[in-house]
Amino acid sequence: MRPVEERPAASPYGRLDTATHEYVISRPDTPTPWLNYLGQGGYGGIISNTAGGFSFDRDPRERRVTRYRYNAIPADQPGRYVYVRDQETGRFWSPSWQPVKRDVEGYECRHGPGYTRIRSALDGIESELLYFVPPGNADGSCPCELWVFRIRNAGPTARRLRAFSYAEFGYFDAVSDQQNLDWSQHIVSSGREDSVILASTRFRPTTSFLGASEPPVGWTGDREDFVGRCRDLASPIVVETGEPTNSGSPRGNEIGSLCHDFELGPGEERGLVYVLGLTDHPEEIAAVVARYREQAEVERAFEELRADWSAYLGRFAVATPDPEMTEMLSVWNQVQCRTTLNWSRFVSGYETGLGRGMGTRDSAQDTLGTMHSLPEQARRTLTRTWGLQFRDGHAWHQLFPLSGEGGPGLAAEFPTWPQWFSDDHLWLVLATCAYLRETGDLAYLEERVPWADGDDETVWGHMRRAIEFTLANRGPHGLPRAWFADWDDTLNINHGSGKAESVWCAMQFCRTVLDLAELCRHTGRFAEAVRFRDLHTEMAGLVNAVAWDGSWYARAFDDDGMPIGVAGEDRHRINLNPQTWSVIGEVAPRDRAEQALRSADQHLATPFGTALLWPPYDGGDERVRGTSTYPPGAKENGGIFCHANTWLIIAAAMLGRGDDAYVHYRRILPLARTDADLFRAEPYVCSQNICGPAHPQFGMARNAWLTGTAAWAFVAATQWILGIRPTFDGLRVAPVIPTSWPGFEARREFRGVTHEIRARREGPAGAVSLVVDGRPVQGTVVPLPPPGTTTVRVEVVVS
Amino acid sequence: MRPVEERPAASPYGRLDTATHEYVISRPDTPTPWLNYLGQGGYGGIISNTAGGFSFDRDPRERRVTRYRYNAIPADQPGRYVYVRDQETGRFWSPSWQPVKRDVEGYECRHGPGYTRIRSALDGIESELLYFVPPGNADGSCPCELWVFRIRNAGPTARRLRAFSYAEFGYFDAVSDQQNLDWSQHIVSSGREDSVILASTRFRPTTSFLGASEPPVGWTGDREDFVGRCRDLASPIVVETGEPTNSGSPRGNEIGSLCHDFELGPGEERGLVYVLGLTDHPEEIAAVVARYREQAEVERAFEELRADWSAYLGRFAVATPDPEMTEMLSVWNQVQCRTTLNWSRFVSGYETGLGRGMGTRDSAQDTLGTMHSLPEQARRTLTRTWGLQFRDGHAWHQLFPLSGEGGPGLAAEFPTWPQWFSDDHLWLVLATCAYLRETGDLAYLEERVPWADGDDETVWGHMRRAIEFTLANRGPHGLPRAWFADWDDTLNINHGSGKAESVWCAMQFCRTVLDLAELCRHTGRFAEAVRFRDLHTEMAGLVNAVAWDGSWYARAFDDDGMPIGVAGEDRHRINLNPQTWSVIGEVAPRDRAEQALRSADQHLATPFGTALLWPPYDGGDERVRGTSTYPPGAKENGGIFCHANTWLIIAAAMLGRGDDAYVHYRRILPLARTDADLFRAEPYVCSQNICGPAHPQFGMARNAWLTGTAAWAFVAATQWILGIRPTFDGLRVAPVIPTSWPGFEARREFRGVTHEIRARREGPAGAVSLVVDGRPVQGTVVPLPPPGTTTVRVEVVVS
């Protein structure tokens, strides 16, 4: 393993502002576009620190508003741009730096929850753009976003300035927009009505629009007219000349470029609000734009947004001795959790919004990070996702949110391979149990949800059917069969013999039946509770009998029935997941559990997290297929999969190893990575993976924002390190904190009651005792308080 | 109809060099990228006048070599670039203008058949790039292209120069490359072996490469390294600093940038050859690159290319009083015909090579333009396409060339609509008859070809089955049923009632059975000849009984059985196709035929060609669906469809109206369009469509190169205006030339015999008499000469 250079104390690109919880980016040239999300699952989009990105209404494939050119040169274009032009000198620039890239002064981008604010100055002119989606639009009605532009003359003389907006509309169907140029370039046209530019076809009402709070002095609706032949967005002809064309686009490429003049005396400041949106009711557009002519309405909308996020974030807050961990758990990890719940893996800097819908297991796991804050949305998500389960118990892998249609996901590209995964349906059970523990909403078990192949069943029936599917489809060792893959999409070991089995999935099954047994005991289904415990004993016994390799657990059995992830192999001798889940699934006896985690540490640990497997494949390997398409150290082929690292944190905590759990957490804590030129990704959110030690870019993160890491990192830290986890009987507080910590404080909503938790360490061991509202309680569960209670105080002593 | 401004006498962007037959572009900033094609259906690609474009090996979807960003900003990037840097001053530029776009001197792009040569000069340094695919690669073995770079110091002092190549490799699977960024960006890496940069994955042998004939002084294999963060191809950091990184790319984006130094004394010139390619046998790459180290080998390859094209073009040449027509028919129209035969509608400036395969009817029609020059390739194309026919007689609409798999084409997007077209199978019959007339290869009728759904049948059996399918699927008026559409893909009138019928397809059927009757007479199948004649009589009678609207023929009957394209309608009162095909299909009595063409002229004619229908739809119309998605005047919705205009030329000629035929030909003759800023498209090839009079961009052409217009414009001009058309009994020469023409000369290969044709006008009427090798013959057919004859001289008098 290569040595890791000392990390710098501070990132050269930005810092967290602990007063506002904004991430403040101080240079435009970040190693990758550092993104934020606007909107809440309805109208929304991505925005980078230089205003790059695009917008869509609910579904980025079917209802795209603006274009974004992924992996293009120049990078991170187009976006939500305003050009400012000095009418005296003809000099022009972009307050967001892109796309003109002039050397502005005082550049600063502040990403906050649901909004982004970018400001800079040039030649004595200060300007700022604040971007957000008014929260009233979350339901999809009147969908739009606001660009609040402010411009100020900081100099001593009067100035004449002209501003040009730039929003590049695409055809709503993003695949046609990219592939069927002959058609899509002919059918959309643009025009102007009052202070609004509209783009639409003649055969659907769907209309994109960009309006402004002040009447423009001119406009341009055609991209080629605006940019000019053989030019680019750094120097569009309209901006260079200062002359809008005052004409729309009959076909080709439509844009929204409104032109406004600002005559500013010394110290004078002016504002302008742009309204960008998409609607099937074009008759409503004028009213939508008119609404935001009122400054007060814009401020009200922004306050509403802030209040919405405050309410969301207010249900969990923490203060720990680790400031980065404190900030992540209190703000950005929760922001990311909500984002994954809203948009699954659909749109990011890496996911283009074209191919993938919402993931079945993705959405199920995404609810885990928001159970405490958005239980109703979690319930709706689970219900929708249960609707993807077939009567035999397996589930579609994916859901297209607008149509509600399910699909096999990646497996569709390999139609002769199995079209479902080993684990999708079990995640749904686990997430539903988590929902029930959080809310106590046992009536949910009786809700009827359709099967994907007709008829319906209660949620409880769906849950049982999931277990039956796994039981009915086992391989020669009695372990769950490998289908297209299990959690690891790239471990494609089922080639038709019926012998391929997933050891990891057996462990996932063990955790699932334990959760069900607990649920059954709580709901009085005692016989079923016994059966689920027995299933656990049986499956755990099988795993221990066939999958223990001496120092760790094997990962799987291949299509010939031979073990994968064992010491005798050249490649992939050890895999992280069966070690962590031998603990999480309560499969391993104590000695094996400790040995398994020691082995993982010995073979897989790195300063940037723990690799998924070792040694990586070096070239295609037919046994595992997908994994071996990656070069050594990338993604599933020996990369550091952050999602899998969160389970290592949990496993260590479950074994009472607080120091280990914390070390594992810190290694993948993005705010702790100040070596931004190596890490590259946004430091305020988790990435899906980090290149592993076998990769030349060891330490580089990829696939930020939309990853199961978000929810699981939150669960690992809050429920297992801090130990604050819901049970049917009350909130458990059982910290497994590092020995160096003197304690922590947390505020946690649970079933409508604010739990004010103060933990302090009084000794080096891990024993925990609780005092609730001044009275000692037995065990580590805070009893459910009497109805009407709003707050309980929990004093925790770790000794 | 709006007035048309006077067209300029010469295009400001370029001209045809009649000595070399090259189209010479003299300004880089053409209204659109003016493209050429490299390669012959195997390895190849597109290249613009500023070297933009991309390459692929046989299939642009599965085996792409380099990237191209369609509809992006900056436009027409990337491409096959070389940067030149003055090592003394640090100034750098691109000989092809793009991507640096510095003001070079003497810029000139010469597109020739199968090659493109771009030259320019700056600061006394002249450079030239010649691009071509060695023709030995047409079969897919050793697939590569050459960039022959020459650089000359035209100044008085010695100069130190450094050149950097730029080829941007993508992942071979172009859809994954665009949509699955997370995977495709992780799996490809690049490295260097000797003077070659290689890009490949670890799990397949498929390897892209860029090599050079001289050892480089440095190299860069990573796009981000080369371009630099937040920069673009106009000023890559490596070129700006002059320092290659000498490193590959571990993942991300791979490029081939080789760096070479040139120390040039006054007047000194040097050369360098770059070799770009893709192979599944990477062990062969070194030998391929080594081959082109020899200047002689490069020259031999280029001469071979020229010879191949000369042979191809040599089978037909003409001299007419119309220089643009002469050049088109002798060179560029034939170049375009071969290009469509090779690549159907797969890759162009408008078709991204992602979604479409080869078209069944497209390929069938494409053979019509190359029957005389590439009869064997035409036969292979027909055989492959007959393999797409089902046993019931209908055919797949599309073919994916690498897999041979058929598909329903656009219909796949509408799975509940009919999945086949009314006309695909009939085009195959028509093209096969044309092949037999050209070659006399009657044994082809006995060749066995599989059905798409199993088993096989002779070509003759396939042809008959096509007729049976149409006969078995007729609507209430006895006309062929409309399926997904007929020739007009967007006329989607079949909504399930079974009543929708295509009048045009009935006329196409009439032409088809006439051709079959003639074939049967020639092959002694007399009873069948009678049956086909009877079928013609019956179908023509039905059309005349139900589809004559008083002054023209209706276009179709809709799903309620109501006529479309009739005078009583608000929109789409008249459609061009049934008027022309009433003549081509020999459906209309003389008076109706003349009236139909007069009506078309009256309602549809414009100075830029004849519109497809009038008045256009203005917004979605459920009766016709697709057509009405276009705005008025665009494409099928009242645009000028050039393909349909070729049939108007033929129909006019069939009625003996030589002046009309020529007017129709001139209107759509691209070389006649010198108003390049309006026309926009390449003036040396036909475009598919021109915006019609209802469109704000009336006169603008779209979809150049890959269109059925190519073959049909050639057929219309050569077989109907010049009147040189193959028959079973010999080459017919029956000119229908304009009265103003004193005559023309032509050379035409037919069944191995060169026909030297000299036509002269001796009177204003259309009577034609022939003298063959000095002896008058009866009629207009040159009798098949005795075996061993190499040349016949045909004197034609039109009086």
PDB file of C-alpha atoms in Angstrom, chain B residues 46 100 202 276 310 365 459 462-463 562 597 664 692 730:
ATOM      1  CA  ILE B  46     -17.535  12.017 -40.673  1.00  0.00           C
ATOM      2  CA  VAL B 100      -8.089  27.221 -31.601  1.00  0.00           C
ATOM      3  CA  ARG B 202      -9.010  -4.659 -19.026  1.00  0.00           C
ATOM      4  CA  LEU B 276      -5.909   6.319 -35.767  1.00  0.00           C
ATOM      5  CA  SER B 310     -12.213   6.701 -60.133  1.00  0.00           C
ATOM      6  CA  GLN B 365     -33.812   2.568 -52.397  1.00  0.00           C
ATOM      7  CA  VAL B 459     -35.701 -14.392 -53.894  1.00  0.00           C
ATOM      8  CA  HIS B 462     -39.804 -13.521 -51.349  1.00  0.00           C
ATOM      9  CA  MET B 463     -40.906 -11.075 -54.051  1.00  0.00           C
ATOM     10  CA  MET B 562     -62.539   9.522 -44.399  1.00  0.00           C
ATOM     11  CA  LEU B 597     -49.342  17.481 -61.708  1.00  0.00           C
ATOM     12  CA  HIS B 664     -38.096  20.627 -60.734  1.00  0.00           C
ATOM     13  CA  GLY B 692     -41.339  25.097 -46.751  1.00  0.00           C
ATOM     14  CA  GLY B 730     -30.646  -3.323 -73.453  1.00  0.00           C
TER      15      GLY B 730
END
